[in-house]
mmCIF file of C-alpha atoms and ligand atoms in Angstrom:
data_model
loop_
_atom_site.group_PDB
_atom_site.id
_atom_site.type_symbol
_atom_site.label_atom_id
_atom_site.label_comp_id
_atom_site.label_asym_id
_atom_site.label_seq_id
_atom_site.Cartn_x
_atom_site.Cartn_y
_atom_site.Cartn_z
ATOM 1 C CA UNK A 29 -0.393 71.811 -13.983
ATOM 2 C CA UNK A 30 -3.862 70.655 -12.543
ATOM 3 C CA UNK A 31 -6.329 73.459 -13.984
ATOM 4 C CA UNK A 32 -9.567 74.204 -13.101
ATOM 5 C CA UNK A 33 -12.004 75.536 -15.844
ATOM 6 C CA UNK A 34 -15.993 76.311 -14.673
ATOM 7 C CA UNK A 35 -18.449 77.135 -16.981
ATOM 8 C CA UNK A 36 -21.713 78.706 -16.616
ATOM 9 C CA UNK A 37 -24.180 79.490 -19.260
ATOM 10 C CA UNK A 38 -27.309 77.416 -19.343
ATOM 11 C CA UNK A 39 -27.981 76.677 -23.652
ATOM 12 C CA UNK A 40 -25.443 73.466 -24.300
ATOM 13 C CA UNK A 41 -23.832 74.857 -27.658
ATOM 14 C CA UNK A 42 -23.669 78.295 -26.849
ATOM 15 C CA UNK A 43 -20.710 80.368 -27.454
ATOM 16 C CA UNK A 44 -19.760 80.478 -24.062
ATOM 17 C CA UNK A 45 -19.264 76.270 -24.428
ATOM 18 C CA UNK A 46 -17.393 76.875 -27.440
ATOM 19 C CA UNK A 47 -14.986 79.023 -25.342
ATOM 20 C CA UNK A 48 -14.632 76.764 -22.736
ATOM 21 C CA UNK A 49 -14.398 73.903 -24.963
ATOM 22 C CA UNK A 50 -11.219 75.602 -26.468
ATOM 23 C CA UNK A 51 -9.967 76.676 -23.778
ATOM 24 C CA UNK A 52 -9.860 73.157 -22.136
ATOM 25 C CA UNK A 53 -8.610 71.675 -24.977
ATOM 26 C CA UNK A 54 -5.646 73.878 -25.804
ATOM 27 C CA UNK A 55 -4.611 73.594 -21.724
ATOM 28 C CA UNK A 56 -4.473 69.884 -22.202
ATOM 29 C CA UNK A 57 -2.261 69.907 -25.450
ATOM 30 C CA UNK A 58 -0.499 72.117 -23.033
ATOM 31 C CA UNK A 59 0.220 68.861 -21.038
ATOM 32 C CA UNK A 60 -1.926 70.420 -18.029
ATOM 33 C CA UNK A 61 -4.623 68.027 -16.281
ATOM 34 C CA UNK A 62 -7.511 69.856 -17.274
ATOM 35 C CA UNK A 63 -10.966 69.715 -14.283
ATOM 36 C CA UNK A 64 -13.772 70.575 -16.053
ATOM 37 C CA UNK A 65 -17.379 71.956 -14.751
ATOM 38 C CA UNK A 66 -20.467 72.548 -16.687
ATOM 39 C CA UNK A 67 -22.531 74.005 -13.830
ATOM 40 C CA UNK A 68 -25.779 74.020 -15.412
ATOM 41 C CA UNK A 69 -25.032 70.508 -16.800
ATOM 42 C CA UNK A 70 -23.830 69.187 -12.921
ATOM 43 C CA UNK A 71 -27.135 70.832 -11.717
ATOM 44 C CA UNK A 72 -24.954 72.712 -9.465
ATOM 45 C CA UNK A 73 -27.082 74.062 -6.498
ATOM 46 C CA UNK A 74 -26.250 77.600 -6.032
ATOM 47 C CA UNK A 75 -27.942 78.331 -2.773
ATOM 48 C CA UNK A 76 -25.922 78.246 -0.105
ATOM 49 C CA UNK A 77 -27.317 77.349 2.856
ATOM 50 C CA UNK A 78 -27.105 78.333 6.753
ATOM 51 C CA UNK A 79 -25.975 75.237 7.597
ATOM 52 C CA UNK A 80 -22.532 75.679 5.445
ATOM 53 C CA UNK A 81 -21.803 79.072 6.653
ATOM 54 C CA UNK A 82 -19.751 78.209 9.448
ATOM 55 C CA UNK A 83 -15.910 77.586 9.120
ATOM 56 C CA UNK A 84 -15.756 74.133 9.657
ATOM 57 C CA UNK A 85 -19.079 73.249 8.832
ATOM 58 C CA UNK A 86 -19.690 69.479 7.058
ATOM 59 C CA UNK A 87 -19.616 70.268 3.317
ATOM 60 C CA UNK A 88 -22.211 67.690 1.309
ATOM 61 C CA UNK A 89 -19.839 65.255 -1.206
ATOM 62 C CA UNK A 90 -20.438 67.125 -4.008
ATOM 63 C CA UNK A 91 -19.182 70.640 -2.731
ATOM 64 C CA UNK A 92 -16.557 68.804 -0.885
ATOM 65 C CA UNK A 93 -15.113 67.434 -4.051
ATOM 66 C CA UNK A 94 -15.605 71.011 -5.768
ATOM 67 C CA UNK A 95 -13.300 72.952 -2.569
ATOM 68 C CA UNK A 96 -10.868 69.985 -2.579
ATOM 69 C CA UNK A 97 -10.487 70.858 -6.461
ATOM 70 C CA UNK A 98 -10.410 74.543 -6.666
ATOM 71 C CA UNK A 99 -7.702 74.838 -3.168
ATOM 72 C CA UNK A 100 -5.305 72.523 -5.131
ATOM 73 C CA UNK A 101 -5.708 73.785 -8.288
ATOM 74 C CA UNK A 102 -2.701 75.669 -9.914
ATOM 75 C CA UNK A 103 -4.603 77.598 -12.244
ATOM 76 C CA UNK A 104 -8.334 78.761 -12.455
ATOM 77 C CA UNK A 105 -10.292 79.224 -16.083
ATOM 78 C CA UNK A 106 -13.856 81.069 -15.507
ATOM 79 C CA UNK A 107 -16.601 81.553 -18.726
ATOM 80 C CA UNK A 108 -19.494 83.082 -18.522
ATOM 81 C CA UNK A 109 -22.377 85.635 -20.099
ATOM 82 C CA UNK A 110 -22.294 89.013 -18.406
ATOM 83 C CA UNK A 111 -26.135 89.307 -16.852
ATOM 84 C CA UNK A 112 -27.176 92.494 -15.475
ATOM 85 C CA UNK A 113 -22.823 93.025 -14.855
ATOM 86 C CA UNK A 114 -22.918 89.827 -12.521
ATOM 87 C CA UNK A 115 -22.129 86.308 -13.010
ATOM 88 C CA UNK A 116 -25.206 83.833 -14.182
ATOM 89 C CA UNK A 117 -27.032 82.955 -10.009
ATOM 90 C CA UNK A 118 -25.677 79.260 -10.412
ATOM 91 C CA UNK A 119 -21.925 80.846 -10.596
ATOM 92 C CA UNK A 120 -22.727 83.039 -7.755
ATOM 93 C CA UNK A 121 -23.936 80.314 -5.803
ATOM 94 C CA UNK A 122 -20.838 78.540 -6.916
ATOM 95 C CA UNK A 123 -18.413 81.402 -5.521
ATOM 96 C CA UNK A 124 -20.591 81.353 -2.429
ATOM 97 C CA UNK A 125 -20.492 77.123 -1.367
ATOM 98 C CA UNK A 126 -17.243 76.740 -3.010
ATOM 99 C CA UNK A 127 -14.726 79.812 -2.316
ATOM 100 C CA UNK A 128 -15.415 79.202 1.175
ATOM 101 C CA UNK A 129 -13.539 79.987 4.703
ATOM 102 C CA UNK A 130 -10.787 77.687 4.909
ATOM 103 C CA UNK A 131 -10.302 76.651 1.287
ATOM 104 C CA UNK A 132 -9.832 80.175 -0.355
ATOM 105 C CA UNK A 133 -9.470 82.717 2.728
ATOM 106 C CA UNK A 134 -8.615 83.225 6.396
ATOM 107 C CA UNK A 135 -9.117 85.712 9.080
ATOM 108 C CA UNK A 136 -5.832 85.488 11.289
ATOM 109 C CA UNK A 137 -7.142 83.974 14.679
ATOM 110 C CA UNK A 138 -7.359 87.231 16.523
ATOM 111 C CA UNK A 139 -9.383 88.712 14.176
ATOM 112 C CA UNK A 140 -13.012 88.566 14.226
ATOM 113 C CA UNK A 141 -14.149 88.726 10.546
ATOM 114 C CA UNK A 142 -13.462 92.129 10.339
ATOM 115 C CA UNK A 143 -9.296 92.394 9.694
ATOM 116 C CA UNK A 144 -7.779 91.873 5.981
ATOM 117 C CA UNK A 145 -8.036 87.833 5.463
ATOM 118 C CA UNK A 146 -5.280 86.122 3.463
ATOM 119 C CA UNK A 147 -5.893 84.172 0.594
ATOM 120 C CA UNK A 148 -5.157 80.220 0.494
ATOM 121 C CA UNK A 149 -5.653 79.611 -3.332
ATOM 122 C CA UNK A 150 -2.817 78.418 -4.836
ATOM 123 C CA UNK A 151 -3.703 78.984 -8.007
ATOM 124 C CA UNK A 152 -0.693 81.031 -9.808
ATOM 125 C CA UNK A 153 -2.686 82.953 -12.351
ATOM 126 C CA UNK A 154 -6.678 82.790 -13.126
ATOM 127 C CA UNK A 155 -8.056 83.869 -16.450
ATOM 128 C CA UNK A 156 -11.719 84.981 -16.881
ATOM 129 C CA UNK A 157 -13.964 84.822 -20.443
ATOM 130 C CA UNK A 158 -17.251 86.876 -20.463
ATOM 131 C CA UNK A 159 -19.527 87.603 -23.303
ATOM 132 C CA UNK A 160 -21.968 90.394 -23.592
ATOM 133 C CA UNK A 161 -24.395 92.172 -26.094
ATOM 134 C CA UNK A 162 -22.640 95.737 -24.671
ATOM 135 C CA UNK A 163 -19.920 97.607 -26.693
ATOM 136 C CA UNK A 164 -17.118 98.205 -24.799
ATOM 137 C CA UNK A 165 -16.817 101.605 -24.635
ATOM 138 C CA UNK A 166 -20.678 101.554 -23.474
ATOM 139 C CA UNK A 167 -19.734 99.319 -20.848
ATOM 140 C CA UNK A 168 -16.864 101.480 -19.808
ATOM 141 C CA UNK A 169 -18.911 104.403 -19.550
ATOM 142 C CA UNK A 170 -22.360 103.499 -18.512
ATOM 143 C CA UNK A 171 -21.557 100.832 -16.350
ATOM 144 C CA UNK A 172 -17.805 100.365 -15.489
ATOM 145 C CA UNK A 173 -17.095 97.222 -16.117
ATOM 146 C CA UNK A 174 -17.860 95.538 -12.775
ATOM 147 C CA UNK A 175 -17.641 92.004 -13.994
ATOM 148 C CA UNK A 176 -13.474 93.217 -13.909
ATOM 149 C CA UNK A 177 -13.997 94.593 -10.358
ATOM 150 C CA UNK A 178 -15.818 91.627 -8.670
ATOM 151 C CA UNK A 179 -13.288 89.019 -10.551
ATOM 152 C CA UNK A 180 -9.756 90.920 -10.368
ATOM 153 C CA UNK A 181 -10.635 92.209 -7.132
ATOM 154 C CA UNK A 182 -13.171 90.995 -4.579
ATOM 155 C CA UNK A 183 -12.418 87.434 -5.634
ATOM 156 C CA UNK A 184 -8.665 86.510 -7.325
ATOM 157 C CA UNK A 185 -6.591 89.436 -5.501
ATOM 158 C CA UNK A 186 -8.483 88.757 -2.415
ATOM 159 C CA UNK A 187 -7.635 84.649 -2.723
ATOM 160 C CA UNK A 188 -4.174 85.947 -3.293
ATOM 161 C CA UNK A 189 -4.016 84.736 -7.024
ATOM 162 C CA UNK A 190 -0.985 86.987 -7.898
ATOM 163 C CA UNK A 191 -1.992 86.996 -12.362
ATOM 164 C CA UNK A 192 -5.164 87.532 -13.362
ATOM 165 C CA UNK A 193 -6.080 88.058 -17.129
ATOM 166 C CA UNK A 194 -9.980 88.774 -18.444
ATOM 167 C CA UNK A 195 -11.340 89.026 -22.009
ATOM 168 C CA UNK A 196 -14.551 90.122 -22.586
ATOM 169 C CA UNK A 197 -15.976 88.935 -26.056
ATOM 170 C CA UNK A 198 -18.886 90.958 -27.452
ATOM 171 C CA UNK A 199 -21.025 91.990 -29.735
ATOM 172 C CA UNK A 200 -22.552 88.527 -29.407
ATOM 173 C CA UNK A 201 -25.502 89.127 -31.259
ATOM 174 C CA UNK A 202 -24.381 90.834 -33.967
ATOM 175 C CA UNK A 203 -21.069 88.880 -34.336
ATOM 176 C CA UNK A 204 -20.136 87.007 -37.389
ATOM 177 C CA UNK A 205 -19.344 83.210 -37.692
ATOM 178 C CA UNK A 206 -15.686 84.473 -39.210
ATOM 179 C CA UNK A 207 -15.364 87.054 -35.985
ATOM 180 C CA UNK A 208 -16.029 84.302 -33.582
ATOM 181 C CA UNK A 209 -13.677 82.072 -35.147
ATOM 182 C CA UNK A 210 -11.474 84.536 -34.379
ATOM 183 C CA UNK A 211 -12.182 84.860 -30.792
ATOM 184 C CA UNK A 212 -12.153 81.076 -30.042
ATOM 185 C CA UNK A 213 -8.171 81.203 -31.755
ATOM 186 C CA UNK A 214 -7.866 84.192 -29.249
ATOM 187 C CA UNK A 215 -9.002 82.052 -26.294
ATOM 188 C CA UNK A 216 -6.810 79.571 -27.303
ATOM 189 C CA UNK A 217 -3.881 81.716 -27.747
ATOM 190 C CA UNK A 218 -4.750 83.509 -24.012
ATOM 191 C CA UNK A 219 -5.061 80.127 -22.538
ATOM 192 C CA UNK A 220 -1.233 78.702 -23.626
ATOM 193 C CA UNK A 221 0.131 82.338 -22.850
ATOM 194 C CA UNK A 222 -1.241 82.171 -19.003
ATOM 195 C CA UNK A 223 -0.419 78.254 -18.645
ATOM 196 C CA UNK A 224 2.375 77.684 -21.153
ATOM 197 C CA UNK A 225 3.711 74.159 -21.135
ATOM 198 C CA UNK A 226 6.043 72.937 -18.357
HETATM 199 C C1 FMN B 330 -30.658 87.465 -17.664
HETATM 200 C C2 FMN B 330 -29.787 88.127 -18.692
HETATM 201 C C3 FMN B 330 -29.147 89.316 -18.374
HETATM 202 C C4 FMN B 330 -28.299 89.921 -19.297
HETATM 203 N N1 FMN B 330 -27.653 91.081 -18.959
HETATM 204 C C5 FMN B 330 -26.788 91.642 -19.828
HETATM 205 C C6 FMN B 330 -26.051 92.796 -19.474
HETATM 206 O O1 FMN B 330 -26.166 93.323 -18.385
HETATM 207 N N2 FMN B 330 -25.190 93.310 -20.394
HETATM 208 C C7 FMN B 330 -25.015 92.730 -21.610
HETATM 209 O O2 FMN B 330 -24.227 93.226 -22.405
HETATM 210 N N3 FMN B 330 -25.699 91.630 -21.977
HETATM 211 C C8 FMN B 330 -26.568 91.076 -21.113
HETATM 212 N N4 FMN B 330 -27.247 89.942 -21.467
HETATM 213 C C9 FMN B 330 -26.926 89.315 -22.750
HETATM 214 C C10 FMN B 330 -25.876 88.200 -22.574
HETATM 215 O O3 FMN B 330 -24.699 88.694 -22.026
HETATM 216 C C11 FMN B 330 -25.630 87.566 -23.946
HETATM 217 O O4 FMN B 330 -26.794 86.882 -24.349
HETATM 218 C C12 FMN B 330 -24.506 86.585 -23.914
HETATM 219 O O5 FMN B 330 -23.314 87.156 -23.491
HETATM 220 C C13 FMN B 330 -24.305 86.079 -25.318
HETATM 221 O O6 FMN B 330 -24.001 84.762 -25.290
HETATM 222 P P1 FMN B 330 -25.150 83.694 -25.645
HETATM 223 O O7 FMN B 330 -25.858 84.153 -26.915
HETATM 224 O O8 FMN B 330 -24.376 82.436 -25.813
HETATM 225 O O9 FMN B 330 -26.103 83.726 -24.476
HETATM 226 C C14 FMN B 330 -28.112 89.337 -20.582
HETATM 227 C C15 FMN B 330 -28.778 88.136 -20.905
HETATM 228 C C16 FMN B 330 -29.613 87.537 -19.977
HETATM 229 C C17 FMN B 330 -30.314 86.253 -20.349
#
């Protein structure tokens, strides 16, 4: 399987590489062809601009490649820190330029923008890492977990990715080197259960 796995946290060496970094590599002694995006390390530039907003707008090379990718991948691997319960900007930007009209969605013809759009992804599962400094229950309570929300919902059920699996890793800051160890064999063990070998 041709997997995509985009990673967004700014500090090379942070956790959230580790994660990724596992993640990658236990897909590819999966067998599966393994696409792999360090956004802050690409530069990725997450401002999408008027110019792309129309369907069949021309895409620059770089975002080109990146929509070519993610519409033929057959699964989709997401890491990244939970700020303020959103994605880093530069993955925002990324869901923005890349998830775009015509690579992820439609509208049927008729409809004007307004209608229920079907997804195009053909990704058959996506799986999403976060960290945070939150407890869980904290985040339950207080905030409601919208990082689950915007992923499960507003982005893979509405690209019509049928599976979608999310781990959120945390206490970060207080974690120990053994309880991270841990939770890299857990993203490892995630990772072969949502792709297995075929
Ligand atoms: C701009 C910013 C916003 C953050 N917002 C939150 C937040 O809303 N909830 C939370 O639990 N942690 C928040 N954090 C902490 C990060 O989630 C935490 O540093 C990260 O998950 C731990 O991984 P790291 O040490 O590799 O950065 C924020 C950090 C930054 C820099």
């Amino acid at each position: 399987m041709k997997i995509s796995v985009i990673l967004a946290h700014p500090r090379p060496g942070s956790f959230n590489h580790a994660i990724a970094d596992a993640a990658a590599a236990a897909l590819r002694s999966a067998g599966h062809r393994v696409a792999f995006h360090d956004l802050y390390q690409e530069r990725f530039d997450p401002v999408l601009p008027f110019s792309e907003i129309a369907r069949d707008a021309p895409l620059p090379p770089h975002i080109a490649l990146h929509c070519h990718e993610i519409a033929r991948a057959d699964g989709i691997v997401i890491v990244h820190p939970d700020w303020w319960g959103m994605p880093p900007a530069i993955l925002k930007g990324w869901i923005d330029r890349v998830l775009r009209p015509g690579v992820a969605y439609r509208f049927a013809e008729t409809d004007s923008g307004e209608g229920i759009p079907e997804g195009l992804l053909m990704a058959k599962a996506a799986l999403v890492f976060n960290t945070s400094n939150t407890p869980a229950a904290r985040e339950q309570e207080a905030f409601g977990d919208p990082l689950e929300r915007l992923w499960k919902d507003c982005i893979f059920s509405f690209c019509s990715v049928p599976v979608f699996r999310r781990r959120m890793f945390g206490v970060i800051v207080t974690s120990t080197e053994e309880q991270r160890r841990a939770w890299l064999d857990e993203v490892r063990e995630m990772s072969r259960e949502l792709f297995p070998r075929t």
